[in-house]
Short mmCIF file of C-alpha atoms and ligand atoms in Angstrom, two decimals:
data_model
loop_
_atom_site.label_atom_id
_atom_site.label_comp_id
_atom_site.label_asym_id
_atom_site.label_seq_id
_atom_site.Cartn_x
_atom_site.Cartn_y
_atom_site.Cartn_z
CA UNK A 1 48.11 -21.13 -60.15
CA UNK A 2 49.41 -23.87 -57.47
CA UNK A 3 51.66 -21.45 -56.08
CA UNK A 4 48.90 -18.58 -55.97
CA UNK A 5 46.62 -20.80 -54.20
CA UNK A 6 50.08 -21.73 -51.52
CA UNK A 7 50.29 -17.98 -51.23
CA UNK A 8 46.60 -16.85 -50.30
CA UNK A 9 46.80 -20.07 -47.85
CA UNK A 10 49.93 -19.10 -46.19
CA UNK A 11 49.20 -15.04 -45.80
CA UNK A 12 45.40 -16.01 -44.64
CA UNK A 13 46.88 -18.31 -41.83
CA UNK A 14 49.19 -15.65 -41.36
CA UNK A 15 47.20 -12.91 -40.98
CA UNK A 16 44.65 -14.91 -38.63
CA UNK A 17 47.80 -15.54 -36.01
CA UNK A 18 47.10 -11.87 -35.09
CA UNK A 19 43.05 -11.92 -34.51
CA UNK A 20 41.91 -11.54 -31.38
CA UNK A 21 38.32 -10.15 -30.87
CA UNK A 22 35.14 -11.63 -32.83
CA UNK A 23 34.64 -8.11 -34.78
CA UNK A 24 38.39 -8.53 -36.20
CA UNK A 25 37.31 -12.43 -36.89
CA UNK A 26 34.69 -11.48 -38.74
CA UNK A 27 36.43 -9.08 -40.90
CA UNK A 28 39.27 -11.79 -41.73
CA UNK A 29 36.05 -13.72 -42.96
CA UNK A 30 34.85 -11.53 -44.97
CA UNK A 31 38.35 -10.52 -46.58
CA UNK A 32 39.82 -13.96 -46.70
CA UNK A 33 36.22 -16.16 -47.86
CA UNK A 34 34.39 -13.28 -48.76
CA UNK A 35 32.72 -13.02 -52.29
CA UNK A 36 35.95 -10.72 -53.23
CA UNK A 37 38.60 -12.42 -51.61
CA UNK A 38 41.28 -13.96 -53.67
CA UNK A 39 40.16 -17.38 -53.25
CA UNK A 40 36.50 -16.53 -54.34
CA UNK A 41 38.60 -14.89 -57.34
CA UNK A 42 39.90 -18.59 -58.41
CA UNK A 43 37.04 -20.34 -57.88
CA UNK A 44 34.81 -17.50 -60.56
CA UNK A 45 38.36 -17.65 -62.97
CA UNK A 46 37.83 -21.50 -63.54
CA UNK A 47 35.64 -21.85 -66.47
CA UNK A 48 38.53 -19.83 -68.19
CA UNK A 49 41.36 -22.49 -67.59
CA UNK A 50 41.48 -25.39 -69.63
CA UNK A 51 40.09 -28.81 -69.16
CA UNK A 52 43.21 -30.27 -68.11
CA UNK A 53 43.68 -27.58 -65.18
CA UNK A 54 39.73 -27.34 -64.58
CA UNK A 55 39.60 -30.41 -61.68
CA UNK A 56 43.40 -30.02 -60.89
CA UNK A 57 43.39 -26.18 -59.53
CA UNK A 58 39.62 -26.28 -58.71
CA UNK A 59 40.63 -29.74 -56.04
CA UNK A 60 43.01 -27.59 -54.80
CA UNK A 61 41.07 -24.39 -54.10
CA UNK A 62 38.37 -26.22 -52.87
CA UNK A 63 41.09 -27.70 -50.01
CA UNK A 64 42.30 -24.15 -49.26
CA UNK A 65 39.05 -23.06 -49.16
CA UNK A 66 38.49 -26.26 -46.47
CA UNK A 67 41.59 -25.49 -44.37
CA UNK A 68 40.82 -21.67 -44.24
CA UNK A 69 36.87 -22.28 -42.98
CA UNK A 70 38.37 -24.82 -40.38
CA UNK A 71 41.19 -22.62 -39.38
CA UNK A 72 39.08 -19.68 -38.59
CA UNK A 73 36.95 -22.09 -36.57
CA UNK A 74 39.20 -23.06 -34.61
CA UNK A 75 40.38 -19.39 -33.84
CA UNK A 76 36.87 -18.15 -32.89
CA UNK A 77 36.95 -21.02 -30.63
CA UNK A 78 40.02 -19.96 -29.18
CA UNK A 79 38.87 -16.16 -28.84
CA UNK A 80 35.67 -16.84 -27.10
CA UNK A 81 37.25 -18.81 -24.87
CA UNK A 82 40.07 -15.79 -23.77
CA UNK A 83 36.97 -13.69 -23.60
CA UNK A 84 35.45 -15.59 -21.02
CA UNK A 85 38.21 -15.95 -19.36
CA UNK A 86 39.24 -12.60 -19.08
CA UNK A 87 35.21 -11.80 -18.04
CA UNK A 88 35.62 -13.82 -14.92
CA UNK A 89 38.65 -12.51 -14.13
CA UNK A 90 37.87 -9.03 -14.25
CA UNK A 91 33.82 -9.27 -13.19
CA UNK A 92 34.46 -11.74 -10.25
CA UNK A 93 32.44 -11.23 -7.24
CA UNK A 94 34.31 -11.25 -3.95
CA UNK A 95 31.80 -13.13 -1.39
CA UNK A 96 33.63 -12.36 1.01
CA UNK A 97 32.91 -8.68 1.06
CA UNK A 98 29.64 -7.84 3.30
CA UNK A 99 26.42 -7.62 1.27
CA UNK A 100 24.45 -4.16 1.03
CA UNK A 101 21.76 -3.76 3.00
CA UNK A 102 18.20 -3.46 0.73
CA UNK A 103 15.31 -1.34 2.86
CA UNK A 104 12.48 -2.66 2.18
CA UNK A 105 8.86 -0.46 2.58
CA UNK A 106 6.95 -0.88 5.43
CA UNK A 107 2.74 -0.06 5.82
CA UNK A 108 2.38 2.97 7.55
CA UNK A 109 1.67 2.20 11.59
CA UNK A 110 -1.57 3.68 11.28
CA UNK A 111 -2.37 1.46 8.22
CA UNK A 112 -1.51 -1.20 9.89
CA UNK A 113 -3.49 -1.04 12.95
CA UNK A 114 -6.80 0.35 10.82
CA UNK A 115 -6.58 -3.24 8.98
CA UNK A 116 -6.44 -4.80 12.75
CA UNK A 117 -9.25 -3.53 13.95
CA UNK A 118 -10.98 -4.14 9.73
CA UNK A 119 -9.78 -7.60 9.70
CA UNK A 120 -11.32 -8.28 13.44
CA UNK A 121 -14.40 -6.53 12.26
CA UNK A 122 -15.15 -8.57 9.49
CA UNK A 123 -14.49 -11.72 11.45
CA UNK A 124 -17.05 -9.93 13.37
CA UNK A 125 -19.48 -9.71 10.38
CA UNK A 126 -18.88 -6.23 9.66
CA UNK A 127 -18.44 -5.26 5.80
CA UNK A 128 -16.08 -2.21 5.29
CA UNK A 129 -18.10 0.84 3.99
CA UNK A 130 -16.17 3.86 2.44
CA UNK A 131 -17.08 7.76 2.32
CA UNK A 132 -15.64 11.09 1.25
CA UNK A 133 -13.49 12.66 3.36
CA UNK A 134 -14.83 16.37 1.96
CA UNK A 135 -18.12 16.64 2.99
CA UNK A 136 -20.83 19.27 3.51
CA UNK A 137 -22.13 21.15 7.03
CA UNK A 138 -25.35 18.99 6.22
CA UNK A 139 -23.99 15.84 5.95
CA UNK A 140 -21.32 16.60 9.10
CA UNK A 141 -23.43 18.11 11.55
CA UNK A 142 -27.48 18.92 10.44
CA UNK A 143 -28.55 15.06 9.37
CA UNK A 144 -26.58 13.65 12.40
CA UNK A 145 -28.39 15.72 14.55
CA UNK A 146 -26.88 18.54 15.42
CA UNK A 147 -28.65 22.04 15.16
CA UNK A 148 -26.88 24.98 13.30
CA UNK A 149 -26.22 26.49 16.67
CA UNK A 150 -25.74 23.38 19.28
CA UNK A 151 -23.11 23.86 21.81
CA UNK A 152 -21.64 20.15 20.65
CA UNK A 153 -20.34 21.73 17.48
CA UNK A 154 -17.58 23.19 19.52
CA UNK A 155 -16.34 19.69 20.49
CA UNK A 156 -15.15 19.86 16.31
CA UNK A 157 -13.45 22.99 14.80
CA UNK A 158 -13.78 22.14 11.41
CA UNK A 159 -11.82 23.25 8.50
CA UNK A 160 -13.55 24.82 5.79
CA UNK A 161 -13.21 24.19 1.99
CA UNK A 162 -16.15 26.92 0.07
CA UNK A 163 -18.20 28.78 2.84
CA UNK A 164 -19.29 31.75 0.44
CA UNK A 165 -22.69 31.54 -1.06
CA UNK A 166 -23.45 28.41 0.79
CA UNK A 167 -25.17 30.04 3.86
CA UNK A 168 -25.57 26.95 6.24
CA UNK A 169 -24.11 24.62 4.02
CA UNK A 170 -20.54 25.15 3.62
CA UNK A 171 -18.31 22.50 2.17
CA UNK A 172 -15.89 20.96 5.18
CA UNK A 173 -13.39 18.66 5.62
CA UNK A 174 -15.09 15.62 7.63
CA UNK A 175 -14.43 16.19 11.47
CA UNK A 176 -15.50 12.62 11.77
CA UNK A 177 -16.45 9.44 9.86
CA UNK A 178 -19.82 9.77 11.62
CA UNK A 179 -21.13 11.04 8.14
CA UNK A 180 -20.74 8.23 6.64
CA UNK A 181 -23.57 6.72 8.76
CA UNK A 182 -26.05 8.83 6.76
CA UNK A 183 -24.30 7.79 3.12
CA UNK A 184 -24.60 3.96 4.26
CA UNK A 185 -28.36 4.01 5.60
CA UNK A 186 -29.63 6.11 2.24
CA UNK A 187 -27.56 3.94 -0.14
CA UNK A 188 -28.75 0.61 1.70
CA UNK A 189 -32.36 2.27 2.24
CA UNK A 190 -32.68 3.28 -1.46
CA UNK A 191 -32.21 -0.64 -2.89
CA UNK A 192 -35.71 -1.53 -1.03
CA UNK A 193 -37.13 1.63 0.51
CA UNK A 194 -40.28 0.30 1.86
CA UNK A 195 -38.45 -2.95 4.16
CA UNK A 196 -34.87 -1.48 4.17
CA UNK A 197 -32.22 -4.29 4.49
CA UNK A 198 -30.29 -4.49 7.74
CA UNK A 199 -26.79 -2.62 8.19
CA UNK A 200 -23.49 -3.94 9.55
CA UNK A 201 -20.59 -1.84 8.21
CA UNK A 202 -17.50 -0.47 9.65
CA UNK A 203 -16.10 3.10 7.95
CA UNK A 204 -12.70 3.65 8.09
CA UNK A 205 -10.73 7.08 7.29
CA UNK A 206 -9.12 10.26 7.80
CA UNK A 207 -10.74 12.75 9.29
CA UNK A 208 -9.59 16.75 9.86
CA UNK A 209 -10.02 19.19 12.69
CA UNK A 210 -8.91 22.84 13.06
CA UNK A 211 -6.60 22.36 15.99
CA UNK A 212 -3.60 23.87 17.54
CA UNK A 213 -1.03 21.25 16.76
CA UNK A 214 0.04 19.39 20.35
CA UNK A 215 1.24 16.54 21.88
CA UNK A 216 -2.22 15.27 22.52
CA UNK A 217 -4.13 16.71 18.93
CA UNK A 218 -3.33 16.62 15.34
CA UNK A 219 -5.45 18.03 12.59
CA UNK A 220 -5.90 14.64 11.10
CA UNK A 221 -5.85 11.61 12.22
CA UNK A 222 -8.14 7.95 11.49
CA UNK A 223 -11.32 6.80 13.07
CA UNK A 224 -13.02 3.74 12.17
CA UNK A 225 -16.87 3.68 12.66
CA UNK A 226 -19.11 0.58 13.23
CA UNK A 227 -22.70 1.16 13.05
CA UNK A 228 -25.18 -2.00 12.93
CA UNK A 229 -29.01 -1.19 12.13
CA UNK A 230 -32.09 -3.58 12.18
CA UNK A 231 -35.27 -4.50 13.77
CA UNK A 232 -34.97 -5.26 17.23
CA UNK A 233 -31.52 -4.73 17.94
CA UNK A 234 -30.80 -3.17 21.84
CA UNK A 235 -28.57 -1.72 23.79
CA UNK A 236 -27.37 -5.16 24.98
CA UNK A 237 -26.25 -6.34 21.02
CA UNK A 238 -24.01 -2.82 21.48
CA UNK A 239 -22.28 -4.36 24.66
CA UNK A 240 -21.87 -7.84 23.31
CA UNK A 241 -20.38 -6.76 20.37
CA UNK A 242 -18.02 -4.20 21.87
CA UNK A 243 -16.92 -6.58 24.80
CA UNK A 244 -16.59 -9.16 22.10
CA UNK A 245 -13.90 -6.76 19.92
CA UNK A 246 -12.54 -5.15 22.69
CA UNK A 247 -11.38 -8.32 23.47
CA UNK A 248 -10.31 -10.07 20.22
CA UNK A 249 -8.22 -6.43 19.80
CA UNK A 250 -6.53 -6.18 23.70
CA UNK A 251 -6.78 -9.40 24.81
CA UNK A 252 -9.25 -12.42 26.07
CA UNK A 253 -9.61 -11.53 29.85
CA UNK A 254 -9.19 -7.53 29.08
CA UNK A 255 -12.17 -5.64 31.25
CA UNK A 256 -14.10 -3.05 30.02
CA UNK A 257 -16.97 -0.47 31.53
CA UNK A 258 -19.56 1.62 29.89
CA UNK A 259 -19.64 5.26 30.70
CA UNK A 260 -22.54 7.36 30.32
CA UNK A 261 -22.02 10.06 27.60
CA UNK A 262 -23.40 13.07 25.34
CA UNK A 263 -23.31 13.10 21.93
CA UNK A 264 -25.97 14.33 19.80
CA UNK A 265 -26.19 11.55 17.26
CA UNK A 266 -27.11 8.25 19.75
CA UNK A 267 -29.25 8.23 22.58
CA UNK A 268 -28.61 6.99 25.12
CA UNK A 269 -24.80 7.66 24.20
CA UNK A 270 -21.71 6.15 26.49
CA UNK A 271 -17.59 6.14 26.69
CA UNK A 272 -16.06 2.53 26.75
CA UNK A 273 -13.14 2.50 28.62
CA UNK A 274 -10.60 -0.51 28.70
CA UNK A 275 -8.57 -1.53 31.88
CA UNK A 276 -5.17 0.12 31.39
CA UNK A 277 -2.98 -2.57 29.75
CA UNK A 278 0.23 -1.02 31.47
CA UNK A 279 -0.24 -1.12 35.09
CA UNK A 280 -3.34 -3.57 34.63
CA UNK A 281 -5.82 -1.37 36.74
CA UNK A 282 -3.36 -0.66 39.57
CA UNK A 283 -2.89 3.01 38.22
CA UNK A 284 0.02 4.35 36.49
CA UNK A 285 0.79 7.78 34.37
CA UNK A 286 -0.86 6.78 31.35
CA UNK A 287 -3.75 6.19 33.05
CA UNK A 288 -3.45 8.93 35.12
CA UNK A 289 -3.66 6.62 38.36
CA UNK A 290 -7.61 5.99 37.22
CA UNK A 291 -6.59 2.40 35.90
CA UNK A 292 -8.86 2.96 33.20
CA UNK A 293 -8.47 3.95 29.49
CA UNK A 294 -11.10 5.88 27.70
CA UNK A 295 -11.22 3.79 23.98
CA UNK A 296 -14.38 4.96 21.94
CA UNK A 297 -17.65 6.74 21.94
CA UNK A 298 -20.65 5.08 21.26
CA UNK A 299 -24.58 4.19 21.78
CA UNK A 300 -28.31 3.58 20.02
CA UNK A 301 -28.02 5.63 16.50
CA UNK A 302 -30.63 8.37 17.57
CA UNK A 303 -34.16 8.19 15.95
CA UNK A 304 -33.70 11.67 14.08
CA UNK A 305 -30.57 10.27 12.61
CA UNK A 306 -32.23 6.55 11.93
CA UNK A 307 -34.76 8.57 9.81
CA UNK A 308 -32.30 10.97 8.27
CA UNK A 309 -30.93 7.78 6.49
CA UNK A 310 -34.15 6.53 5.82
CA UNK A 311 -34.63 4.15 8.25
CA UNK A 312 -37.99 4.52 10.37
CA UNK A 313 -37.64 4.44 13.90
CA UNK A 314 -40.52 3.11 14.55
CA UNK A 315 -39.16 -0.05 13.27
CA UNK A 316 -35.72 -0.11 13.28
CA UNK A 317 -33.19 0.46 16.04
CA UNK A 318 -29.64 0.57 15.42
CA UNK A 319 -26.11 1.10 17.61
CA UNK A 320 -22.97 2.90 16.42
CA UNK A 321 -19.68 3.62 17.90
CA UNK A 322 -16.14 5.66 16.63
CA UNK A 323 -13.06 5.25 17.88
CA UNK A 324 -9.14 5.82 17.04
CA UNK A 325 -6.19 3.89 15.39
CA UNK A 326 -3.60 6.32 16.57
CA UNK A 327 -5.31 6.75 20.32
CA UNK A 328 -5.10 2.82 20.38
CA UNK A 329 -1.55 2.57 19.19
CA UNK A 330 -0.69 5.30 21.63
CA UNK A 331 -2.18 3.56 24.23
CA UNK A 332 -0.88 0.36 23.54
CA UNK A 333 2.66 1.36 22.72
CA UNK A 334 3.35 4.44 25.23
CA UNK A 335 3.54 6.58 22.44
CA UNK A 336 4.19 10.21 24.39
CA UNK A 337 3.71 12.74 21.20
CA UNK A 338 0.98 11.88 18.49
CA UNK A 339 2.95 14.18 16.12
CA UNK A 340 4.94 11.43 15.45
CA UNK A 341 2.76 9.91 13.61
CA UNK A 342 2.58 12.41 10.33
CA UNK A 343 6.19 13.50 11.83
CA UNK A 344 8.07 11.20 8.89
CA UNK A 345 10.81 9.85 10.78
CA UNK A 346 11.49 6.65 10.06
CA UNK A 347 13.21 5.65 13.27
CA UNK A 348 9.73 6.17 14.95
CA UNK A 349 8.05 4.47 11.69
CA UNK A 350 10.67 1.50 11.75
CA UNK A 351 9.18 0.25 15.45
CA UNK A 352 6.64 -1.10 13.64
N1 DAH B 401 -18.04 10.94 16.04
C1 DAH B 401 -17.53 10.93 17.40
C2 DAH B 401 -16.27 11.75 17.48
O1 DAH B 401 -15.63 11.99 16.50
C3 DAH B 401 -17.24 9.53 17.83
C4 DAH B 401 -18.49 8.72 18.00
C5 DAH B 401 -19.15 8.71 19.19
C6 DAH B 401 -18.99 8.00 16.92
C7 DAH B 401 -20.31 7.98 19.37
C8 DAH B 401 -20.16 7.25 17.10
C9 DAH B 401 -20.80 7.26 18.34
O2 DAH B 401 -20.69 6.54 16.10
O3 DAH B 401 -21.94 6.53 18.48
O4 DAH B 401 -15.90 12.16 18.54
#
């Protein structure tokens, strides 16, 4: 039995010269310590020796069994360590090599300059006000005061979504954010109709014309409108607060002038224009030698439209004004083509 025991000792050391990966380790295990291997064999064939051999052979299996757990120890020791080894030599990183480059995403550069002019307008006190970009005729033209047949609907081919069955009340794509004006005033109006609470709100968004695509026009592009309505307020809390933006947006000592204008939903209406920030006044081609820039419409919200939202003119006066993201970034950055802007090319995109 001595000499068995020598045997499954030698041939299990033997046999675990050869092991080299931790599934072949654990096979070894299991056929070398495992509940059938030999050695499990003596231990279960004690109680059938006799009392003499009992402690002699079951000393010695019990050291076999001792040499053969520490031996395979050892070995998976040994194994995991030529694993690693090998790991870091064939995964090593050469530093040396040059890194690839990650492109990271970028806001759009109209995005970015409609949160400008947002994050100067709520500085300003202005609270961001959002509305639909489909909208109806009524909503679009009649409530903002302009008559199915007045001439100023030709300043705005609009694009039409359902005409039939709708008669004079077709469903459009917004030609302006002007609409939103009336959604504001009848939301605000209908929390206290009888002392309606004051407005200050700027509405961002796109807006959609049916134009012949050119250098100059695009069939959409942003606007973001301000409109401010209380009692008492006057044409001279329109110019402060304009002067006041137009100069936290282009700069502390930029001049501005007031233009009178048409437009059929403020009376009286005016065209701000900003000195040109190229040639500083002295004339120059984006100008067009006037020295002046034309920036946004604007003027006192007209009493048809104040009472359209609900507002009563008799009581409440109110000043609104709509202007461009693109026309500003075009202006600022000499941008010749506005097609660029939905144009998708990222080496126009990446300037900014
Ligand atoms: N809605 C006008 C347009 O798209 C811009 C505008 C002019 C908005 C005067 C206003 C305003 O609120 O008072 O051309």
């Amino acid at each position: 039995m001595q000499d068995t025991l020598s045997e499954i000792e030698r041939a299990a050391l033997k046999s675990l010269e050869s092991v080299n990966d931790p599934s072949a380790l654990e096979a070894w295990r299991v056929a070398n310590l495992g509940r059938s291997s030999a050695l499990m064999n003596v231990f279960s064939g004690l109680g059938k020796l006799s009392k003499e051999e009992r402690p002699v052979i079951g000393a010695a299996a019990n050291r076999v069994k001792v040499a053969l757990e520490s031996a395979l120890e050892e070995r998976s020791r040994l194994v995991k360590a030529v694993a690693l080894a090998r790991s870091l030599e064939e995964d090593h990183i050469d530093v040396t090599l040059p890194g690839r480059r990650k492109h990271v995403g970028r806001l759009h550069p109209s995005t970015q300059q409609l949160r400008r002019v947002l994050d100067i307008l709520a500085e300003m006190g202005f609270q961001v006000f959002t509305s639909r970009e489909v909208e109806t005729d009524e909503y679009n033209f009649q409530l903002l005061n302009f008559p199915p047949h007045h001439p100023a609907r030709d300043m705005q081919d609009t694009l039409f979504i359902e005409a039939e069955g709708r008669g004079d009340n077709p469903i459009i794509m917004r030609t302006h954010t002007s609409p939103g004006q009336i959604h504001a005033m009848r939301q605000f109006a209908a929390t206290n109709p009888q002392d309606p609470p004051p407005i200050r709100i700027a509405l961002p968004g796109m807006c959609f014309r049916y134009e012949q695509i050119t250098v100059r026009s695009e069939v959409q592009f942003n606007q973001v409108e301000g409109l401010a309505v209380g009692k008492n307020i006057t044409f001279a809390d329109l110019k402060g607060t304009l002067t006041d933006f137009v100069r936290r947006m282009f700069g502390e000592g930029t001049r501005l002038r007031f233009r009178a204008s048409y437009f059929p939903f403020t009376e009286p209406s005016a065209e701000v224009d900003v000195e040109c920030f190229v040639c500083g006044g002295k004339g120059c081609q984006v100008c067009k030698n006037s020295g002046w820039l034309e920036i946004l419409g604007c003027g006192m919200v007209h009493p048809v439209v104040l009472q359209n939202g609900g507002y009563d003119p008799r009581v409440y006066s109110g000043y609104a004004w709509g202007m461009g993201p693109e026309r500003q970034l075009m202006l600022r950055h000499k941008v010749s083509d506005i097609r660029y802007f939905w144009g998708n090319d990222v080496r126009f995109l990446e300037q900014f």
